[in-house]
Coordinates of N, CA and C in Angstrom, one line a residue:
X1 N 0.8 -1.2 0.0 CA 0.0 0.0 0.0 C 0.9 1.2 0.0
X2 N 0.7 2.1 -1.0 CA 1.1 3.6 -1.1 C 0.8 3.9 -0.1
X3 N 1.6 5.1 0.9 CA 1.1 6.3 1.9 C 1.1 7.3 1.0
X4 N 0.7 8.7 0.8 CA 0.8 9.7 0.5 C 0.8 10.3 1.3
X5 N 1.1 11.6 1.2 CA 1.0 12.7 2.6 C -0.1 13.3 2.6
X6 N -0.4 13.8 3.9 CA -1.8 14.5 4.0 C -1.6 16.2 3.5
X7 N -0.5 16.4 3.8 CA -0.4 18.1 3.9 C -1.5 18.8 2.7
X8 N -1.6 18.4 1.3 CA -2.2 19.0 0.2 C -3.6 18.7 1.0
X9 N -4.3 17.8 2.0 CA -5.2 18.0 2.0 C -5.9 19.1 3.8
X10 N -4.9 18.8 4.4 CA -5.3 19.8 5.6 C -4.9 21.6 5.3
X11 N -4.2 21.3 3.9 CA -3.9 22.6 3.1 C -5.4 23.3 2.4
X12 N -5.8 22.4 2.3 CA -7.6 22.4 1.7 C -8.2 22.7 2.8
X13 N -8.2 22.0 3.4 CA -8.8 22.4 5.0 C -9.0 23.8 5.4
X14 N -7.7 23.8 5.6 CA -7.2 25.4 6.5 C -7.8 26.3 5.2
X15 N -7.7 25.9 4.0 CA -8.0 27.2 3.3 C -9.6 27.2 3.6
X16 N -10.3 26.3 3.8 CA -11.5 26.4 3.4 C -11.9 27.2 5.0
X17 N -11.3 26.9 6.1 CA -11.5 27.7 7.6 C -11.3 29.2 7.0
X18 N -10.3 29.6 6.1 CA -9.8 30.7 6.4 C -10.6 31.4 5.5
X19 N -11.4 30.9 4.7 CA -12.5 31.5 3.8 C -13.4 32.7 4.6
X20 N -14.0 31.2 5.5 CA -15.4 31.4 6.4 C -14.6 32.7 7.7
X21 N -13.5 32.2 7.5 CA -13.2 33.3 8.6 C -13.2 35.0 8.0
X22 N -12.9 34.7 6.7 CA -12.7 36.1 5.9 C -14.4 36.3 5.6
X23 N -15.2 35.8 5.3 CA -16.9 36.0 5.2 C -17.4 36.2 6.6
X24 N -16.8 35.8 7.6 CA -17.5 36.1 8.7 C -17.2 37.6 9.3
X25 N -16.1 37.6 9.2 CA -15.3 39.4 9.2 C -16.2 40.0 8.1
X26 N -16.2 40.3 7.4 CA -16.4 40.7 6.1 C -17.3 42.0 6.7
X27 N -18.4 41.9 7.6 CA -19.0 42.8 8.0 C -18.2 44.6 8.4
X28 N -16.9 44.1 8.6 CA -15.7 45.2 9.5 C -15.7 45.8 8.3
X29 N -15.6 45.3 6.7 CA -15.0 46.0 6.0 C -15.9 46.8 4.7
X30 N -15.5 48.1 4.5 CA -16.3 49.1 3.6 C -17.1 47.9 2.5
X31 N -18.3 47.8 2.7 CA -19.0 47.7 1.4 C -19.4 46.1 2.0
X32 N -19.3 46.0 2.7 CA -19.7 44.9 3.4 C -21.0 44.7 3.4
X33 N -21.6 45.8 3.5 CA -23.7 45.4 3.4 C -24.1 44.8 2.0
X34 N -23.2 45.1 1.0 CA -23.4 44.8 -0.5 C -23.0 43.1 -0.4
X35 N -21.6 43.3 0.4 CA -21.1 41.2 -0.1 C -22.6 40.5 0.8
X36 N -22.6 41.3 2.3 CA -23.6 39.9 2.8 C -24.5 39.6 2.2
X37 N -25.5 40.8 1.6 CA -26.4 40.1 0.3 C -26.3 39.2 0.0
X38 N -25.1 38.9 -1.1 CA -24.9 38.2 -2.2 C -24.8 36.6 -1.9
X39 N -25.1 35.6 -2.4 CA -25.1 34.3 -1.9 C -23.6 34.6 -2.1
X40 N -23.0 33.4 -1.3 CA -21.3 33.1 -1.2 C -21.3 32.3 -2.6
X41 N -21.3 31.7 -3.6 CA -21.4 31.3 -4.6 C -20.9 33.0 -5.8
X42 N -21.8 34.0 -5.3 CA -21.7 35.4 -6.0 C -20.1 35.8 -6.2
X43 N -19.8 35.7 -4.8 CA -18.6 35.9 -3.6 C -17.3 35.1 -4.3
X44 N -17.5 34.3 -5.2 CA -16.3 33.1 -5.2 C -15.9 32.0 -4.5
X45 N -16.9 32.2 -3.3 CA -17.3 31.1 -2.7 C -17.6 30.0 -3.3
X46 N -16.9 28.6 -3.0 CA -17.5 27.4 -2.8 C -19.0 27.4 -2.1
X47 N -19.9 27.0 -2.7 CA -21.3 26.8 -1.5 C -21.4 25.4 -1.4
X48 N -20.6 24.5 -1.7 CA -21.1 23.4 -1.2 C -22.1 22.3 -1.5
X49 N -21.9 22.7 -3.2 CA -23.4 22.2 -3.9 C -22.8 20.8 -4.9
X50 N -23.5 20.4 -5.1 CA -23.4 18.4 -6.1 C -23.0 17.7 -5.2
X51 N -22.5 16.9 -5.9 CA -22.4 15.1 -5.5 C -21.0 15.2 -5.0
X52 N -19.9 16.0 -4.9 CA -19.2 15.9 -4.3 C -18.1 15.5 -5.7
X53 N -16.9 15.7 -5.3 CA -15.9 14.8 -6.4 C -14.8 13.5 -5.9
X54 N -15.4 12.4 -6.4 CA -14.4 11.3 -6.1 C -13.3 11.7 -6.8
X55 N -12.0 11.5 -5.6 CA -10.9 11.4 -5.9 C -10.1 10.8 -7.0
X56 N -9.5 11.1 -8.2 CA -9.1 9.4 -8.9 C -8.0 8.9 -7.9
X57 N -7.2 9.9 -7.0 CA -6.4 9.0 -6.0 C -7.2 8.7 -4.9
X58 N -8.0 8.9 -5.1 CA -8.6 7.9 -3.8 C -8.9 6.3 -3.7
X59 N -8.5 5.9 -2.7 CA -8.1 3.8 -2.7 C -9.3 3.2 -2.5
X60 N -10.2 4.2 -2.4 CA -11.6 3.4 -2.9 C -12.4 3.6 -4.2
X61 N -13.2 2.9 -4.6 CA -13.5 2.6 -5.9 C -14.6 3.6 -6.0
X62 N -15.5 4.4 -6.9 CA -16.7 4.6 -7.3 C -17.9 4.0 -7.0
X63 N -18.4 4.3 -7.0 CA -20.0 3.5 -6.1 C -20.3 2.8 -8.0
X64 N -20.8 1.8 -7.8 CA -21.3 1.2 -8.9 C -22.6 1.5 -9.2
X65 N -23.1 1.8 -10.5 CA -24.6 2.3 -10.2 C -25.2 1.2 -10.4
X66 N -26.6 1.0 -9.8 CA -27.4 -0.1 -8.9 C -28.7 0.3 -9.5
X67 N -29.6 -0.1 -10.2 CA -31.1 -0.1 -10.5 C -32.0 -0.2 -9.2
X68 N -31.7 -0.7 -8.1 CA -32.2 -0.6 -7.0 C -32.3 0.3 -5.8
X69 N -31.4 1.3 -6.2 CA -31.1 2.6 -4.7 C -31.9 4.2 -5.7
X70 N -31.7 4.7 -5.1 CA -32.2 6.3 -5.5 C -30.7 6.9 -6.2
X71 N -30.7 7.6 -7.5 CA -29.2 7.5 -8.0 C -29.1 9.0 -6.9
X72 N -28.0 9.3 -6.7 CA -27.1 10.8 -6.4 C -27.6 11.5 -7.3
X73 N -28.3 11.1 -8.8 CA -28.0 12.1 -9.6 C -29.5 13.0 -9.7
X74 N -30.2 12.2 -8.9 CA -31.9 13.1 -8.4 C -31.8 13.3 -7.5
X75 N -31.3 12.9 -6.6 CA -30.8 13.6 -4.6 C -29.9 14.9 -5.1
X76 N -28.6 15.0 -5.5 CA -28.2 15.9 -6.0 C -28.8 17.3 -7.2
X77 N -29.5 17.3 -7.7 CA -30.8 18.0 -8.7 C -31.5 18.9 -7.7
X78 N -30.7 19.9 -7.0 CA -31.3 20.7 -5.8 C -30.6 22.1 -5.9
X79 N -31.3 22.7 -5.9 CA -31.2 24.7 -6.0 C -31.6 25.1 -4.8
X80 N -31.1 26.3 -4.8 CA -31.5 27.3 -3.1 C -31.8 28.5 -3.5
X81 N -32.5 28.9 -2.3 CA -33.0 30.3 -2.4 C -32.9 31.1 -1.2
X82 N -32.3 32.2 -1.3 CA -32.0 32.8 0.1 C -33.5 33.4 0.6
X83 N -33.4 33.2 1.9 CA -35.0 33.8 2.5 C -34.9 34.1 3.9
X84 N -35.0 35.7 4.2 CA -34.8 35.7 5.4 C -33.4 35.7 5.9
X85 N -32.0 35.8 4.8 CA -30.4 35.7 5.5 C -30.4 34.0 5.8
X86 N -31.4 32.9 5.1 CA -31.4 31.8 5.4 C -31.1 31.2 4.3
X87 N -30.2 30.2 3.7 CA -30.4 29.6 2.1 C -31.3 28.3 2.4
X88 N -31.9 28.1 1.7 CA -33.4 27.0 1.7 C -33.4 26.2 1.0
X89 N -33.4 24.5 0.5 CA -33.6 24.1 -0.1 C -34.5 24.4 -1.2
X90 N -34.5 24.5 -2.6 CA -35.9 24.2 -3.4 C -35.7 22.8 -4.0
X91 N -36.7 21.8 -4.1 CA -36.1 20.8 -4.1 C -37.2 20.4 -5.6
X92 N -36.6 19.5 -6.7 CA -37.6 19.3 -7.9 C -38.7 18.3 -7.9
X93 N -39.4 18.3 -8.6 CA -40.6 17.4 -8.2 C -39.9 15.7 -8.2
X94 N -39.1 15.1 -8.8 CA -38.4 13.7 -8.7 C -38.3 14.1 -7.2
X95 N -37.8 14.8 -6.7 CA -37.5 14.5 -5.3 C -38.2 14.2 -4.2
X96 N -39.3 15.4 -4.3 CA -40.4 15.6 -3.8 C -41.3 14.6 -4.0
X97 N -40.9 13.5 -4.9 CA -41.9 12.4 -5.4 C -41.2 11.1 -4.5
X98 N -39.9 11.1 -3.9 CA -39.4 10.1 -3.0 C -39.8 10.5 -1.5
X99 N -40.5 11.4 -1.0 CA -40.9 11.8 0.8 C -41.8 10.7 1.2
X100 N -41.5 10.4 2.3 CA -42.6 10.0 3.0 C -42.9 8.9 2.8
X101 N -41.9 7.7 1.8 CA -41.4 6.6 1.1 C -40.8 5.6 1.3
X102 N -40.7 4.6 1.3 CA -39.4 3.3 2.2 C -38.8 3.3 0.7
X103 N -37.2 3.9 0.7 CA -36.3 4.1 -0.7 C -35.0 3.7 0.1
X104 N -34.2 3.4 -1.1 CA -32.7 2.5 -0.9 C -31.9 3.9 -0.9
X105 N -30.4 3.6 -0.6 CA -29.9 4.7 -0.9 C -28.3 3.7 -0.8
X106 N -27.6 4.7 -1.8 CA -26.0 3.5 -1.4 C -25.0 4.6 -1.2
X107 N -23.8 4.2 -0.2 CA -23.3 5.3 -0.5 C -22.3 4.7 0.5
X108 N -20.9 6.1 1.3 CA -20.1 6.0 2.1 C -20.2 5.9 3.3
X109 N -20.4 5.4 4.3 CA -20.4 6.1 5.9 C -19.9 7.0 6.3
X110 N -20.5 7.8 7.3 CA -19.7 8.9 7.8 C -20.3 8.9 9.0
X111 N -19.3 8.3 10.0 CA -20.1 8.0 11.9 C -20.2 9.3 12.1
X112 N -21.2 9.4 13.1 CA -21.3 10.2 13.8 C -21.1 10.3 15.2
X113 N -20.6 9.0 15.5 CA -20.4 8.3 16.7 C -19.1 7.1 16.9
X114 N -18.4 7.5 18.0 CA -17.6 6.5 17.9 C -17.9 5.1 18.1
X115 N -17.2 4.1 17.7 CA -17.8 2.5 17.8 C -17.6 1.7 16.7
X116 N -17.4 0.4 16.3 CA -17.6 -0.3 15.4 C -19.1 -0.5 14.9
X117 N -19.9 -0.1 15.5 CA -21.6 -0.6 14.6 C -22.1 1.3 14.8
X118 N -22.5 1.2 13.9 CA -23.3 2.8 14.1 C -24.9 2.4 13.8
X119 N -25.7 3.3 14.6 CA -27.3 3.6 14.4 C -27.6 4.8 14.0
X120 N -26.4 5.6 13.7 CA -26.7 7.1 13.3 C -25.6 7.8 13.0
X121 N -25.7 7.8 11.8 CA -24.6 8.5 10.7 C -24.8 8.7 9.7
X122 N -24.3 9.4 8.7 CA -24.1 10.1 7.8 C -23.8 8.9 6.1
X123 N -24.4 9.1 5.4 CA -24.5 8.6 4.2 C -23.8 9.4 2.9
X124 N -22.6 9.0 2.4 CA -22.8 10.1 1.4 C -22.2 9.3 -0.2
X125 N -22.2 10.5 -1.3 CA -22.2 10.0 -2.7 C -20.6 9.8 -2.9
X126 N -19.8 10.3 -1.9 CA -18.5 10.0 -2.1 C -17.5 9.8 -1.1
X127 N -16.2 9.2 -0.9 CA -15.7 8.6 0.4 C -15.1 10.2 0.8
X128 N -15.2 9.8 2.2 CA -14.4 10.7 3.1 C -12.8 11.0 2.5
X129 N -12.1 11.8 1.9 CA -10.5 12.4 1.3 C -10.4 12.9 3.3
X130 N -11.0 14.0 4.1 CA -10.5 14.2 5.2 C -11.4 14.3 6.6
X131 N -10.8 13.9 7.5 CA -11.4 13.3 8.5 C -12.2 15.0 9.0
X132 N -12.1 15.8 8.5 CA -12.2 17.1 9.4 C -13.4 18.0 8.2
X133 N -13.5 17.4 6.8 CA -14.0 18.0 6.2 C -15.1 16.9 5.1
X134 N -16.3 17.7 5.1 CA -17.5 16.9 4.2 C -17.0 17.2 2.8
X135 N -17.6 15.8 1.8 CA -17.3 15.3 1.0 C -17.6 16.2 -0.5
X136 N -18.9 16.8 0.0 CA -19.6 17.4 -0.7 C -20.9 18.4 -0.1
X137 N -21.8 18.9 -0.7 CA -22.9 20.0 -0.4 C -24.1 19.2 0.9
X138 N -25.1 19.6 1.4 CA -26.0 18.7 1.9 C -27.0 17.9 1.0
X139 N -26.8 18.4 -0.1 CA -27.2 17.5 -1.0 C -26.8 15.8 -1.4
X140 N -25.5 15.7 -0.9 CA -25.1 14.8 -1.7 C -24.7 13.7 -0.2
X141 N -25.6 14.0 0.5 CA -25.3 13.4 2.2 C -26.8 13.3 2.7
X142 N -27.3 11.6 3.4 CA -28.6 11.6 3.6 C -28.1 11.1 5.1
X143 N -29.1 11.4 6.4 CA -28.8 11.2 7.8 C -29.1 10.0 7.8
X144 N -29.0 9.1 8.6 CA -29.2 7.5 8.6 C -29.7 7.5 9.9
X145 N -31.1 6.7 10.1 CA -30.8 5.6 12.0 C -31.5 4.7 11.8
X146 N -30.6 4.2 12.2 CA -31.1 2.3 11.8 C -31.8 2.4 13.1
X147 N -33.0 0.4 13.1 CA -33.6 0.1 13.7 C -32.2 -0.7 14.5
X148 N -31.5 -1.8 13.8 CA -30.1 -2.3 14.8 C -28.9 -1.5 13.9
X149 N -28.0 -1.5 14.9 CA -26.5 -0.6 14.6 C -26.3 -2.3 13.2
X150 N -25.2 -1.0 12.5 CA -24.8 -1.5 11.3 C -23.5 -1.4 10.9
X151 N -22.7 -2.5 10.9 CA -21.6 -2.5 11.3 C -20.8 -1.6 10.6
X152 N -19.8 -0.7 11.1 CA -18.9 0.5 10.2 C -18.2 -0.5 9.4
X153 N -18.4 0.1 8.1 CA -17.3 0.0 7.1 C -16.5 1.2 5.7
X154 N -15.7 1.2 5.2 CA -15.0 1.5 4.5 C -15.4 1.8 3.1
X155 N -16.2 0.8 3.1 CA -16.5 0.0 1.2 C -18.3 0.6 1.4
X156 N -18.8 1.0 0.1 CA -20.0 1.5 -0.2 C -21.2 0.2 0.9
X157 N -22.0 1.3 1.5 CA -23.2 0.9 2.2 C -24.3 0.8 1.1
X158 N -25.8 0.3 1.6 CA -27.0 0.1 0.9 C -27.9 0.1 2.2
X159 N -28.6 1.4 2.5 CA -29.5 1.5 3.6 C -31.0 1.1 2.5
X160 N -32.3 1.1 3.4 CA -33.2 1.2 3.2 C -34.0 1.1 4.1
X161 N -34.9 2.6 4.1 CA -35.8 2.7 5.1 C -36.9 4.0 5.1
X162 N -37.6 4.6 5.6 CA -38.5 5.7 5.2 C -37.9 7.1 5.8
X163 N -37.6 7.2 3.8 CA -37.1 8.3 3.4 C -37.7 9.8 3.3
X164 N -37.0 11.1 4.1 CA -37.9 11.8 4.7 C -36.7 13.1 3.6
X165 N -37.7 13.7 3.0 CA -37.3 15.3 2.3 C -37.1 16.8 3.3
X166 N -36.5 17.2 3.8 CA -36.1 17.8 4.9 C -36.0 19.8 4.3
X167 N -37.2 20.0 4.3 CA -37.0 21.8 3.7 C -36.6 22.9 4.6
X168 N -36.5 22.6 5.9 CA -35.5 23.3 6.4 C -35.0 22.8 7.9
X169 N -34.2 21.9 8.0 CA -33.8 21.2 8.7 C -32.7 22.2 10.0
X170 N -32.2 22.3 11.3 CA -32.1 23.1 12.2 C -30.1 22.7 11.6
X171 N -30.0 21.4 11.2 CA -28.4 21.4 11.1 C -27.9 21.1 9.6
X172 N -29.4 22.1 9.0 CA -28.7 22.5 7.1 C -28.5 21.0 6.4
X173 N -29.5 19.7 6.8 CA -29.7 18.4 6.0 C -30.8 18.5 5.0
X174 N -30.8 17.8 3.9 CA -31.6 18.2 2.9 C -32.5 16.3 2.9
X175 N -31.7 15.3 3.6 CA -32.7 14.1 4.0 C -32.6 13.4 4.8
X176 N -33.4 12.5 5.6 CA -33.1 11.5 6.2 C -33.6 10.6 5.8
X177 N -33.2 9.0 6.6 CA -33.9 7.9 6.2 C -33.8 7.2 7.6
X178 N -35.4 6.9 8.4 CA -35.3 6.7 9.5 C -36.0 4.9 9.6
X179 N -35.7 4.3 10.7 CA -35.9 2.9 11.0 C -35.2 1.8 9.8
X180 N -34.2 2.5 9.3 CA -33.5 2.3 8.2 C -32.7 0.5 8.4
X181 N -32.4 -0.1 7.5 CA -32.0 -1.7 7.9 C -30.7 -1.8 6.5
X182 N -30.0 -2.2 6.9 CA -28.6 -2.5 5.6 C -29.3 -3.1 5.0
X183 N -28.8 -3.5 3.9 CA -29.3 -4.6 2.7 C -27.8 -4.6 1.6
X184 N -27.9 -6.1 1.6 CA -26.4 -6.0 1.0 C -26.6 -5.9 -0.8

């Protein structure tokens, strides 16, 4: 097994802290009532939108597409609108057509909890590159809680369980999928 070094990627990191720290200041400086307006996308901002980008150096493979899960490529199919200094999901009618639904979903783990089995974590369309930073937008990440914990792994998951469309969720998630069961 190759090592590589981490530095290009906590180099990513830090830039991306030092962003939010320059937008969170931003107010101190002349003309500042004009940037807050503006979505951070306006700004040159990254906002944090698609499916994320798999690595080609990354030592895990691509998710294989599956006729049986919901693809990334209609979970990801999501616009915002600012309302209120708040950005909001608008989400399209395919999506709106999976709520309230028992739907598959395949994807990476992302604990949220220390342990070998998790009941509640994070799902997403591409593997974790750093332990400190998301893969992709809230689009491209669905919340998981199983009915039994499921054992942590590395290699693409397959949840299925009733699938919930989330339009303004308190920690900026765009889905969940609750009483959820693996399926291999």
């Amino acid at each position: 097994m190759k090592i590589r070094p981490l530095a290009p990627v906590f180099i990513g990191c830090a830039a991306i802290v030092c962003i939010a720290i320059a937008v969170s200041g931003a107010a101190m400086l002349p003309g500042a009532a004009q940037a807050q307006q503006a979505p951070p996308s306006a700004l040159g901002i990254p906002a944090g939108t698609g499916a994320g980008v798999h690595s080609p150096n990354s030592p895990f493979a691509p998710l294989q597409e599956r006729s049986d899960v919901v693809p990334w490529s209609v979970l990801t199919d999501v616009k915002t609108k600012v309302e209120k200094n708040r950005m909001l999901p608008v989400f399209p009618a395919p999506v709106l057509a999976l709520n309230q639904k028992n739907q598959r979903v395949q994807g990476f783990m992302m604990p949220l909890e220390p342990g070998e089995k998790q009941k509640h974590f994070l799902i997403s369309s591409v593997p974790l590159t750093c332990a400190f930073c998301v893969p992709g937008g809230p689009e491209s990440m669905v919340e998981v809680k199983t009915k039994t914990p499921v054992k942590y792994s590395l290699e693409p998951v397959v949840v299925e369980g009733q699938f919930v469309v989330l339009k303004d969720d308190p920690y900026g998630l765009y889905y969940r999928i609750s009483d959820a069961t693996a399926v291999k």
